Amino acid sequence: MTDNTPSAYVPVHRALEIPVVYATRENTAEYGEFIGTDVPKAGLSIPFYKGAVEEGFNLPFRYHEHAVIRTARIHPRPGEITWLERHLRMTQLFVGLGDAPLCMVLGKPNVESELPELDTVRAFILPPGTGIMIHEGTWHDFPMALDRPVTVLTANSEEVVAALAAQGSASEMNSGDVFKINILERTGVQLHVTLQGLGAPAAA
């Protein structure tokens, strides 16, 4: 079995620039469910307001024990990606509010491994007013702002927020359905994304 203790950390040996992709329902499908202005799962039979409301079926939001919804105001930050984390008991939701786009750095789920497959990591740019519900096990960093602050609404399991808030310092953690690792120390790869100069994509 691979030794994942700090003594097994490897030195920096390369930098990896994360590809930037404008998010669509199709190119995010292996990472999560894109939330746009359309209603792709329309047709739910509710007999009120016919002709005025396109009713959508329930989205596959899953959580453990208690669900919580909160907001966070995100400001632009440097492009180095230090942390990636995943949750195995929840499909976490992120929705950008207002007129600013946001960036989600995501890696495909690989629950059999304690390290992400770095060649699957992408920086998805979400249009203003859209979001994504990531699959269980999808690796992710917290959302990033592009050129101006953006407020993000998140839906989580209560245990996830509690575990993060109880963390005494910015260090690796494995508690409360949060498995969060330092990518540079674990792999020797410095992840980076360049967001400067990117325009907001059209609303989906």
PDB file of N, CA and C in Angstrom, residues 32-125:
ATOM      1  N   GLY A  32     -19.845  16.594 -13.011  1.00  0.00           N
ATOM      2  CA  GLY A  32     -21.034  16.968 -12.271  1.00  0.00           C
ATOM      3  C   GLY A  32     -22.171  17.310 -13.209  1.00  0.00           C
ATOM      4  N   GLU A  33     -23.217  17.864 -12.642  1.00  0.00           N
ATOM      5  CA  GLU A  33     -24.401  18.254 -13.416  1.00  0.00           C
ATOM      6  C   GLU A  33     -24.439  19.766 -13.530  1.00  0.00           C
ATOM      7  N   PHE A  34     -24.302  20.257 -14.756  1.00  0.00           N
ATOM      8  CA  PHE A  34     -24.306  21.697 -15.011  1.00  0.00           C
ATOM      9  C   PHE A  34     -25.691  22.270 -14.742  1.00  0.00           C
ATOM     10  N   ILE A  35     -25.728  23.386 -14.039  1.00  0.00           N
ATOM     11  CA  ILE A  35     -26.991  24.056 -13.723  1.00  0.00           C
ATOM     12  C   ILE A  35     -27.044  25.349 -14.517  1.00  0.00           C
ATOM     13  N   GLY A  36     -27.866  25.373 -15.561  1.00  0.00           N
ATOM     14  CA  GLY A  36     -27.976  26.553 -16.405  1.00  0.00           C
ATOM     15  C   GLY A  36     -29.363  27.159 -16.341  1.00  0.00           C
ATOM     16  N   THR A  37     -29.658  28.009 -17.308  1.00  0.00           N
ATOM     17  CA  THR A  37     -30.963  28.662 -17.326  1.00  0.00           C
ATOM     18  C   THR A  37     -32.026  27.821 -18.029  1.00  0.00           C
ATOM     19  N   ASP A  38     -31.589  26.768 -18.718  1.00  0.00           N
ATOM     20  CA  ASP A  38     -32.563  25.870 -19.331  1.00  0.00           C
ATOM     21  C   ASP A  38     -33.046  24.859 -18.294  1.00  0.00           C
ATOM     22  N   VAL A  39     -34.046  24.079 -18.660  1.00  0.00           N
ATOM     23  CA  VAL A  39     -34.573  23.034 -17.774  1.00  0.00           C
ATOM     24  C   VAL A  39     -34.524  21.726 -18.559  1.00  0.00           C
ATOM     25  N   PRO A  40     -33.358  21.045 -18.558  1.00  0.00           N
ATOM     26  CA  PRO A  40     -33.212  19.857 -19.400  1.00  0.00           C
ATOM     27  C   PRO A  40     -34.081  18.689 -18.968  1.00  0.00           C
ATOM     28  N   LYS A  41     -34.468  18.661 -17.716  1.00  0.00           N
ATOM     29  CA  LYS A  41     -35.324  17.572 -17.221  1.00  0.00           C
ATOM     30  C   LYS A  41     -36.724  18.100 -16.935  1.00  0.00           C
ATOM     31  N   ALA A  42     -37.253  18.843 -17.894  1.00  0.00           N
ATOM     32  CA  ALA A  42     -38.593  19.403 -17.742  1.00  0.00           C
ATOM     33  C   ALA A  42     -39.642  18.318 -17.932  1.00  0.00           C
ATOM     34  N   GLY A  43     -40.877  18.631 -17.531  1.00  0.00           N
ATOM     35  CA  GLY A  43     -41.977  17.707 -17.750  1.00  0.00           C
ATOM     36  C   GLY A  43     -42.592  17.142 -16.495  1.00  0.00           C
ATOM     37  N   LEU A  44     -42.129  17.595 -15.326  1.00  0.00           N
ATOM     38  CA  LEU A  44     -42.742  17.138 -14.085  1.00  0.00           C
ATOM     39  C   LEU A  44     -44.202  17.571 -14.061  1.00  0.00           C
ATOM     40  N   SER A  45     -45.084  16.636 -13.773  1.00  0.00           N
ATOM     41  CA  SER A  45     -46.523  16.892 -13.853  1.00  0.00           C
ATOM     42  C   SER A  45     -47.040  17.524 -12.565  1.00  0.00           C
ATOM     43  N   ILE A  46     -47.075  18.853 -12.546  1.00  0.00           N
ATOM     44  CA  ILE A  46     -47.675  19.615 -11.447  1.00  0.00           C
ATOM     45  C   ILE A  46     -48.788  20.460 -12.062  1.00  0.00           C
ATOM     46  N   PRO A  47     -50.029  20.332 -11.592  1.00  0.00           N
ATOM     47  CA  PRO A  47     -51.166  20.894 -12.313  1.00  0.00           C
ATOM     48  C   PRO A  47     -51.421  22.384 -12.090  1.00  0.00           C
ATOM     49  N   PHE A  48     -50.435  23.124 -11.601  1.00  0.00           N
ATOM     50  CA  PHE A  48     -50.626  24.557 -11.369  1.00  0.00           C
ATOM     51  C   PHE A  48     -49.769  25.366 -12.340  1.00  0.00           C
ATOM     52  N   TYR A  49     -50.283  26.499 -12.771  1.00  0.00           N
ATOM     53  CA  TYR A  49     -49.564  27.471 -13.606  1.00  0.00           C
ATOM     54  C   TYR A  49     -49.147  26.898 -14.955  1.00  0.00           C
ATOM     55  N   LYS A  50     -49.980  26.016 -15.511  1.00  0.00           N
ATOM     56  CA  LYS A  50     -49.662  25.434 -16.808  1.00  0.00           C
ATOM     57  C   LYS A  50     -49.551  26.525 -17.863  1.00  0.00           C
ATOM     58  N   GLY A  51     -48.549  26.377 -18.719  1.00  0.00           N
ATOM     59  CA  GLY A  51     -48.296  27.360 -19.756  1.00  0.00           C
ATOM     60  C   GLY A  51     -47.391  28.480 -19.305  1.00  0.00           C
ATOM     61  N   ALA A  52     -47.203  28.628 -17.990  1.00  0.00           N
ATOM     62  CA  ALA A  52     -46.351  29.697 -17.473  1.00  0.00           C
ATOM     63  C   ALA A  52     -45.088  29.176 -16.800  1.00  0.00           C
ATOM     64  N   VAL A  53     -45.090  27.907 -16.405  1.00  0.00           N
ATOM     65  CA  VAL A  53     -43.952  27.339 -15.671  1.00  0.00           C
ATOM     66  C   VAL A  53     -43.523  26.029 -16.321  1.00  0.00           C
ATOM     67  N   GLU A  54     -42.232  25.906 -16.616  1.00  0.00           N
ATOM     68  CA  GLU A  54     -41.658  24.635 -17.052  1.00  0.00           C
ATOM     69  C   GLU A  54     -41.130  23.932 -15.806  1.00  0.00           C
ATOM     70  N   GLU A  55     -41.843  22.930 -15.338  1.00  0.00           N
ATOM     71  CA  GLU A  55     -41.452  22.241 -14.111  1.00  0.00           C
ATOM     72  C   GLU A  55     -40.370  21.200 -14.399  1.00  0.00           C
ATOM     73  N   GLY A  56     -39.281  21.276 -13.654  1.00  0.00           N
ATOM     74  CA  GLY A  56     -38.199  20.310 -13.802  1.00  0.00           C
ATOM     75  C   GLY A  56     -38.261  19.231 -12.734  1.00  0.00           C
ATOM     76  N   PHE A  57     -37.788  18.037 -13.081  1.00  0.00           N
ATOM     77  CA  PHE A  57     -37.697  16.961 -12.095  1.00  0.00           C
ATOM     78  C   PHE A  57     -36.578  17.257 -11.099  1.00  0.00           C
ATOM     79  N   ASN A  58     -36.608  16.578  -9.960  1.00  0.00           N
ATOM     80  CA  ASN A  58     -35.608  16.811  -8.922  1.00  0.00           C
ATOM     81  C   ASN A  58     -34.198  16.526  -9.436  1.00  0.00           C
ATOM     82  N   LEU A  59     -33.265  17.382  -9.055  1.00  0.00           N
ATOM     83  CA  LEU A  59     -31.859  17.153  -9.354  1.00  0.00           C
ATOM     84  C   LEU A  59     -31.291  16.139  -8.355  1.00  0.00           C
ATOM     85  N   PRO A  60     -30.225  15.423  -8.718  1.00  0.00           N
ATOM     86  CA  PRO A  60     -29.716  14.333  -7.867  1.00  0.00           C
ATOM     87  C   PRO A  60     -28.847  14.829  -6.710  1.00  0.00           C
ATOM     88  N   PHE A  61     -29.393  15.721  -5.888  1.00  0.00           N
ATOM     89  CA  PHE A  61     -28.648  16.204  -4.726  1.00  0.00           C
ATOM     90  C   PHE A  61     -28.691  15.157  -3.623  1.00  0.00           C
ATOM     91  N   ARG A  62     -27.515  14.722  -3.190  1.00  0.00           N
ATOM     92  CA  ARG A  62     -27.402  13.750  -2.108  1.00  0.00           C
ATOM     93  C   ARG A  62     -26.525  14.328  -1.008  1.00  0.00           C
ATOM     94  N   TYR A  63     -26.887  14.040   0.220  1.00  0.00           N
ATOM     95  CA  TYR A  63     -26.120  14.531   1.361  1.00  0.00           C
ATOM     96  C   TYR A  63     -26.215  13.504   2.475  1.00  0.00           C
ATOM     97  N   HIS A  64     -25.399  13.677   3.517  1.00  0.00           N
ATOM     98  CA  HIS A  64     -25.377  12.745   4.633  1.00  0.00           C
ATOM     99  C   HIS A  64     -25.961  13.415   5.865  1.00  0.00           C
ATOM    100  N   GLU A  65     -27.007  12.835   6.411  1.00  0.00           N
ATOM    101  CA  GLU A  65     -27.688  13.294   7.622  1.00  0.00           C
ATOM    102  C   GLU A  65     -28.385  14.634   7.415  1.00  0.00           C
ATOM    103  N   HIS A  66     -27.721  15.763   7.608  1.00  0.00           N
ATOM    104  CA  HIS A  66     -28.382  17.067   7.507  1.00  0.00           C
ATOM    105  C   HIS A  66     -27.762  17.893   6.381  1.00  0.00           C
ATOM    106  N   ALA A  67     -28.628  18.530   5.592  1.00  0.00           N
ATOM    107  CA  ALA A  67     -28.162  19.419   4.531  1.00  0.00           C
ATOM    108  C   ALA A  67     -28.113  20.854   5.033  1.00  0.00           C
ATOM    109  N   VAL A  68     -27.156  21.617   4.517  1.00  0.00           N
ATOM    110  CA  VAL A  68     -27.058  23.037   4.848  1.00  0.00           C
ATOM    111  C   VAL A  68     -26.820  23.825   3.566  1.00  0.00           C
ATOM    112  N   ILE A  69     -27.329  25.052   3.552  1.00  0.00           N
ATOM    113  CA  ILE A  69     -27.136  25.961   2.423  1.00  0.00           C
ATOM    114  C   ILE A  69     -26.527  27.241   2.964  1.00  0.00           C
ATOM    115  N   ARG A  70     -25.492  27.734   2.303  1.00  0.00           N
ATOM    116  CA  ARG A  70     -24.865  28.975   2.744  1.00  0.00           C
ATOM    117  C   ARG A  70     -24.318  29.720   1.531  1.00  0.00           C
ATOM    118  N   THR A  71     -23.843  30.942   1.759  1.00  0.00           N
ATOM    119  CA  THR A  71     -23.213  31.725   0.707  1.00  0.00           C
ATOM    120  C   THR A  71     -21.809  32.123   1.133  1.00  0.00           C
ATOM    121  N   ALA A  72     -20.977  32.424   0.155  1.00  0.00           N
ATOM    122  CA  ALA A  72     -19.617  32.908   0.398  1.00  0.00           C
ATOM    123  C   ALA A  72     -19.293  33.954  -0.655  1.00  0.00           C
ATOM    124  N   ARG A  73     -18.619  35.019  -0.255  1.00  0.00           N
ATOM    125  CA  ARG A  73     -18.183  36.072  -1.170  1.00  0.00           C
ATOM    126  C   ARG A  73     -16.730  35.795  -1.534  1.00  0.00           C
ATOM    127  N   ILE A  74     -16.460  35.586  -2.808  1.00  0.00           N
ATOM    128  CA  ILE A  74     -15.144  35.157  -3.272  1.00  0.00           C
ATOM    129  C   ILE A  74     -14.468  36.294  -4.032  1.00  0.00           C
ATOM    130  N   HIS A  75     -13.208  36.528  -3.708  1.00  0.00           N
ATOM    131  CA  HIS A  75     -12.419  37.581  -4.346  1.00  0.00           C
ATOM    132  C   HIS A  75     -11.305  36.954  -5.182  1.00  0.00           C
ATOM    133  N   PRO A  76     -10.818  37.668  -6.205  1.00  0.00           N
ATOM    134  CA  PRO A  76      -9.725  37.116  -7.016  1.00  0.00           C
ATOM    135  C   PRO A  76      -8.510  36.771  -6.160  1.00  0.00           C
ATOM    136  N   ARG A  77      -7.830  35.683  -6.517  1.00  0.00           N
ATOM    137  CA  ARG A  77      -6.629  35.241  -5.805  1.00  0.00           C
ATOM    138  C   ARG A  77      -5.627  34.695  -6.811  1.00  0.00           C
ATOM    139  N   PRO A  78      -4.375  34.494  -6.378  1.00  0.00           N
ATOM    140  CA  PRO A  78      -3.370  33.961  -7.303  1.00  0.00           C
ATOM    141  C   PRO A  78      -3.775  32.608  -7.878  1.00  0.00           C
ATOM    142  N   GLY A  79      -3.138  32.245  -8.983  1.00  0.00           N
ATOM    143  CA  GLY A  79      -3.542  31.057  -9.722  1.00  0.00           C
ATOM    144  C   GLY A  79      -2.952  29.744  -9.260  1.00  0.00           C
ATOM    145  N   GLU A  80      -2.088  29.762  -8.219  1.00  0.00           N
ATOM    146  CA  GLU A  80      -1.552  28.501  -7.714  1.00  0.00           C
ATOM    147  C   GLU A  80      -2.648  27.706  -7.000  1.00  0.00           C
ATOM    148  N   ILE A  81      -2.787  26.445  -7.339  1.00  0.00           N
ATOM    149  CA  ILE A  81      -3.780  25.573  -6.717  1.00  0.00           C
ATOM    150  C   ILE A  81      -3.056  24.666  -5.727  1.00  0.00           C
ATOM    151  N   THR A  82      -3.261  24.933  -4.454  1.00  0.00           N
ATOM    152  CA  THR A  82      -2.584  24.171  -3.404  1.00  0.00           C
ATOM    153  C   THR A  82      -3.375  22.936  -3.007  1.00  0.00           C
ATOM    154  N   TRP A  83      -4.694  23.099  -2.895  1.00  0.00           N
ATOM    155  CA  TRP A  83      -5.541  22.058  -2.312  1.00  0.00           C
ATOM    156  C   TRP A  83      -6.521  21.485  -3.324  1.00  0.00           C
ATOM    157  N   LEU A  84      -6.769  20.185  -3.230  1.00  0.00           N
ATOM    158  CA  LEU A  84      -7.924  19.558  -3.854  1.00  0.00           C
ATOM    159  C   LEU A  84      -8.572  18.664  -2.807  1.00  0.00           C
ATOM    160  N   GLU A  85      -9.897  18.579  -2.858  1.00  0.00           N
ATOM    161  CA  GLU A  85     -10.625  17.762  -1.887  1.00  0.00           C
ATOM    162  C   GLU A  85     -11.750  17.017  -2.589  1.00  0.00           C
ATOM    163  N   ARG A  86     -12.315  16.055  -1.866  1.00  0.00           N
ATOM    164  CA  ARG A  86     -13.465  15.337  -2.405  1.00  0.00           C
ATOM    165  C   ARG A  86     -14.373  14.914  -1.255  1.00  0.00           C
ATOM    166  N   HIS A  87     -15.617  14.593  -1.624  1.00  0.00           N
ATOM    167  CA  HIS A  87     -16.624  14.119  -0.676  1.00  0.00           C
ATOM    168  C   HIS A  87     -17.264  12.868  -1.275  1.00  0.00           C
ATOM    169  N   LEU A  88     -17.394  11.827  -0.482  1.00  0.00           N
ATOM    170  CA  LEU A  88     -17.941  10.560  -0.974  1.00  0.00           C
ATOM    171  C   LEU A  88     -19.382  10.322  -0.559  1.00  0.00           C
ATOM    172  N   ARG A  89     -19.926  11.214   0.284  1.00  0.00           N
ATOM    173  CA  ARG A  89     -21.312  11.040   0.734  1.00  0.00           C
ATOM    174  C   ARG A  89     -22.190  12.225   0.332  1.00  0.00           C
ATOM    175  N   MET A  90     -21.764  12.979  -0.670  1.00  0.00           N
ATOM    176  CA  MET A  90     -22.498  14.197  -1.002  1.00  0.00           C
ATOM    177  C   MET A  90     -22.242  14.581  -2.451  1.00  0.00           C
ATOM    178  N   THR A  91     -23.256  15.158  -3.087  1.00  0.00           N
ATOM    179  CA  THR A  91     -23.110  15.805  -4.388  1.00  0.00           C
ATOM    180  C   THR A  91     -23.218  17.303  -4.139  1.00  0.00           C
ATOM    181  N   GLN A  92     -22.084  17.961  -3.993  1.00  0.00           N
ATOM    182  CA  GLN A  92     -22.053  19.365  -3.566  1.00  0.00           C
ATOM    183  C   GLN A  92     -22.485  20.298  -4.692  1.00  0.00           C
ATOM    184  N   LEU A  93     -23.234  21.326  -4.326  1.00  0.00           N
ATOM    185  CA  LEU A  93     -23.762  22.287  -5.295  1.00  0.00           C
ATOM    186  C   LEU A  93     -23.098  23.644  -5.122  1.00  0.00           C
ATOM    187  N   PHE A  94     -22.689  24.242  -6.249  1.00  0.00           N
ATOM    188  CA  PHE A  94     -22.150  25.600  -6.281  1.00  0.00           C
ATOM    189  C   PHE A  94     -22.909  26.383  -7.349  1.00  0.00           C
ATOM    190  N   VAL A  95     -23.457  27.540  -6.998  1.00  0.00           N
ATOM    191  CA  VAL A  95     -24.168  28.394  -7.951  1.00  0.00           C
ATOM    192  C   VAL A  95     -23.671  29.821  -7.788  1.00  0.00           C
ATOM    193  N   GLY A  96     -23.233  30.434  -8.882  1.00  0.00           N
ATOM    194  CA  GLY A  96     -22.809  31.823  -8.852  1.00  0.00           C
ATOM    195  C   GLY A  96     -24.008  32.750  -8.893  1.00  0.00           C
ATOM    196  N   LEU A  97     -24.031  33.728  -8.001  1.00  0.00           N
ATOM    197  CA  LEU A  97     -25.117  34.702  -7.941  1.00  0.00           C
ATOM    198  C   LEU A  97     -24.652  36.029  -8.541  1.00  0.00           C
ATOM    199  N   GLY A  98     -25.567  36.731  -9.202  1.00  0.00           N
ATOM    200  CA  GLY A  98     -25.225  38.041  -9.727  1.00  0.00           C
ATOM    201  C   GLY A  98     -24.684  37.991 -11.139  1.00  0.00           C
ATOM    202  N   ASP A  99     -23.859  38.998 -11.484  1.00  0.00           N
ATOM    203  CA  ASP A  99     -23.435  39.180 -12.870  1.00  0.00           C
ATOM    204  C   ASP A  99     -21.972  38.852 -13.105  1.00  0.00           C
ATOM    205  N   ALA A 100     -21.314  38.161 -12.169  1.00  0.00           N
ATOM    206  CA  ALA A 100     -19.901  37.813 -12.329  1.00  0.00           C
ATOM    207  C   ALA A 100     -19.748  36.316 -12.590  1.00  0.00           C
ATOM    208  N   PRO A 101     -18.816  35.933 -13.469  1.00  0.00           N
ATOM    209  CA  PRO A 101     -18.549  34.509 -13.682  1.00  0.00           C
ATOM    210  C   PRO A 101     -17.728  33.944 -12.529  1.00  0.00           C
ATOM    211  N   LEU A 102     -17.577  32.632 -12.501  1.00  0.00           N
ATOM    212  CA  LEU A 102     -16.703  32.001 -11.513  1.00  0.00           C
ATOM    213  C   LEU A 102     -15.986  30.829 -12.154  1.00  0.00           C
ATOM    214  N   CYS A 103     -14.905  30.403 -11.504  1.00  0.00           N
ATOM    215  CA  CYS A 103     -14.105  29.290 -11.994  1.00  0.00           C
ATOM    216  C   CYS A 103     -14.171  28.144 -11.005  1.00  0.00           C
ATOM    217  N   MET A 104     -14.390  26.935 -11.510  1.00  0.00           N
ATOM    218  CA  MET A 104     -14.346  25.722 -10.704  1.00  0.00           C
ATOM    219  C   MET A 104     -13.219  24.831 -11.227  1.00  0.00           C
ATOM    220  N   VAL A 105     -12.227  24.565 -10.387  1.00  0.00           N
ATOM    221  CA  VAL A 105     -11.157  23.631 -10.729  1.00  0.00           C
ATOM    222  C   VAL A 105     -11.603  22.241 -10.286  1.00  0.00           C
ATOM    223  N   LEU A 106     -11.758  21.331 -11.255  1.00  0.00           N
ATOM    224  CA  LEU A 106     -12.338  20.009 -10.991  1.00  0.00           C
ATOM    225  C   LEU A 106     -11.475  18.898 -11.579  1.00  0.00           C
ATOM    226  N   GLY A 107     -11.431  17.772 -10.872  1.00  0.00           N
ATOM    227  CA  GLY A 107     -10.807  16.558 -11.377  1.00  0.00           C
ATOM    228  C   GLY A 107     -11.808  15.415 -11.320  1.00  0.00           C
ATOM    229  N   LYS A 108     -11.742  14.506 -12.262  1.00  0.00           N
ATOM    230  CA  LYS A 108     -12.723  13.420 -12.334  1.00  0.00           C
ATOM    231  C   LYS A 108     -12.642  12.511 -11.105  1.00  0.00           C
ATOM    232  N   PRO A 109     -13.790  11.966 -10.683  1.00  0.00           N
ATOM    233  CA  PRO A 109     -13.786  11.035  -9.551  1.00  0.00           C
ATOM    234  C   PRO A 109     -12.926   9.805  -9.839  1.00  0.00           C
ATOM    235  N   ASN A 110     -12.205   9.355  -8.816  1.00  0.00           N
ATOM    236  CA  ASN A 110     -11.450   8.093  -8.891  1.00  0.00           C
ATOM    237  C   ASN A 110     -11.350   7.538  -7.474  1.00  0.00           C
ATOM    238  N   VAL A 111     -12.441   7.018  -6.981  1.00  0.00           N
ATOM    239  CA  VAL A 111     -12.563   6.683  -5.561  1.00  0.00           C
ATOM    240  C   VAL A 111     -11.600   5.589  -5.114  1.00  0.00           C
ATOM    241  N   GLU A 112     -11.024   4.858  -6.051  1.00  0.00           N
ATOM    242  CA  GLU A 112     -10.101   3.788  -5.682  1.00  0.00           C
ATOM    243  C   GLU A 112      -8.718   4.323  -5.308  1.00  0.00           C
ATOM    244  N   SER A 113      -8.469   5.607  -5.557  1.00  0.00           N
ATOM    245  CA  SER A 113      -7.153   6.193  -5.301  1.00  0.00           C
ATOM    246  C   SER A 113      -7.263   7.362  -4.330  1.00  0.00           C
ATOM    247  N   GLU A 114      -6.184   7.624  -3.595  1.00  0.00           N
ATOM    248  CA  GLU A 114      -6.140   8.774  -2.695  1.00  0.00           C
ATOM    249  C   GLU A 114      -5.492   9.985  -3.351  1.00  0.00           C
ATOM    250  N   LEU A 115      -5.171   9.878  -4.637  1.00  0.00           N
ATOM    251  CA  LEU A 115      -4.613  10.991  -5.392  1.00  0.00           C
ATOM    252  C   LEU A 115      -5.453  11.216  -6.645  1.00  0.00           C
ATOM    253  N   PRO A 116      -5.685  12.466  -7.024  1.00  0.00           N
ATOM    254  CA  PRO A 116      -6.427  12.727  -8.258  1.00  0.00           C
ATOM    255  C   PRO A 116      -5.585  12.405  -9.482  1.00  0.00           C
ATOM    256  N   GLU A 117      -6.252  12.118 -10.580  1.00  0.00           N
ATOM    257  CA  GLU A 117      -5.576  11.974 -11.866  1.00  0.00           C
ATOM    258  C   GLU A 117      -5.416  13.382 -12.440  1.00  0.00           C
ATOM    259  N   LEU A 118      -4.210  13.916 -12.352  1.00  0.00           N
ATOM    260  CA  LEU A 118      -4.001  15.328 -12.668  1.00  0.00           C
ATOM    261  C   LEU A 118      -4.268  15.655 -14.131  1.00  0.00           C
ATOM    262  N   ASP A 119      -4.175  14.658 -15.011  1.00  0.00           N
ATOM    263  CA  ASP A 119      -4.457  14.934 -16.413  1.00  0.00           C
ATOM    264  C   ASP A 119      -5.940  15.136 -16.686  1.00  0.00           C
ATOM    265  N   THR A 120      -6.797  14.897 -15.691  1.00  0.00           N
ATOM    266  CA  THR A 120      -8.235  15.154 -15.855  1.00  0.00           C
ATOM    267  C   THR A 120      -8.657  16.487 -15.247  1.00  0.00           C
ATOM    268  N   VAL A 121      -7.737  17.192 -14.612  1.00  0.00           N
ATOM    269  CA  VAL A 121      -8.098  18.439 -13.932  1.00  0.00           C
ATOM    270  C   VAL A 121      -8.317  19.543 -14.961  1.00  0.00           C
ATOM    271  N   ARG A 122      -9.430  20.239 -14.826  1.00  0.00           N
ATOM    272  CA  ARG A 122      -9.777  21.348 -15.707  1.00  0.00           C
ATOM    273  C   ARG A 122     -10.253  22.531 -14.870  1.00  0.00           C
ATOM    274  N   ALA A 123     -10.057  23.724 -15.413  1.00  0.00           N
ATOM    275  CA  ALA A 123     -10.588  24.940 -14.797  1.00  0.00           C
ATOM    276  C   ALA A 123     -11.796  25.369 -15.622  1.00  0.00           C
ATOM    277  N   PHE A 124     -12.986  25.057 -15.127  1.00  0.00           N
ATOM    278  CA  PHE A 124     -14.217  25.367 -15.854  1.00  0.00           C
ATOM    279  C   PHE A 124     -14.686  26.774 -15.501  1.00  0.00           C
ATOM    280  N   ILE A 125     -14.932  27.585 -16.520  1.00  0.00           N
ATOM    281  CA  ILE A 125     -15.471  28.929 -16.323  1.00  0.00           C
ATOM    282  C   ILE A 125     -16.982  28.864 -16.473  1.00  0.00           C
TER     283      ILE A 125
END
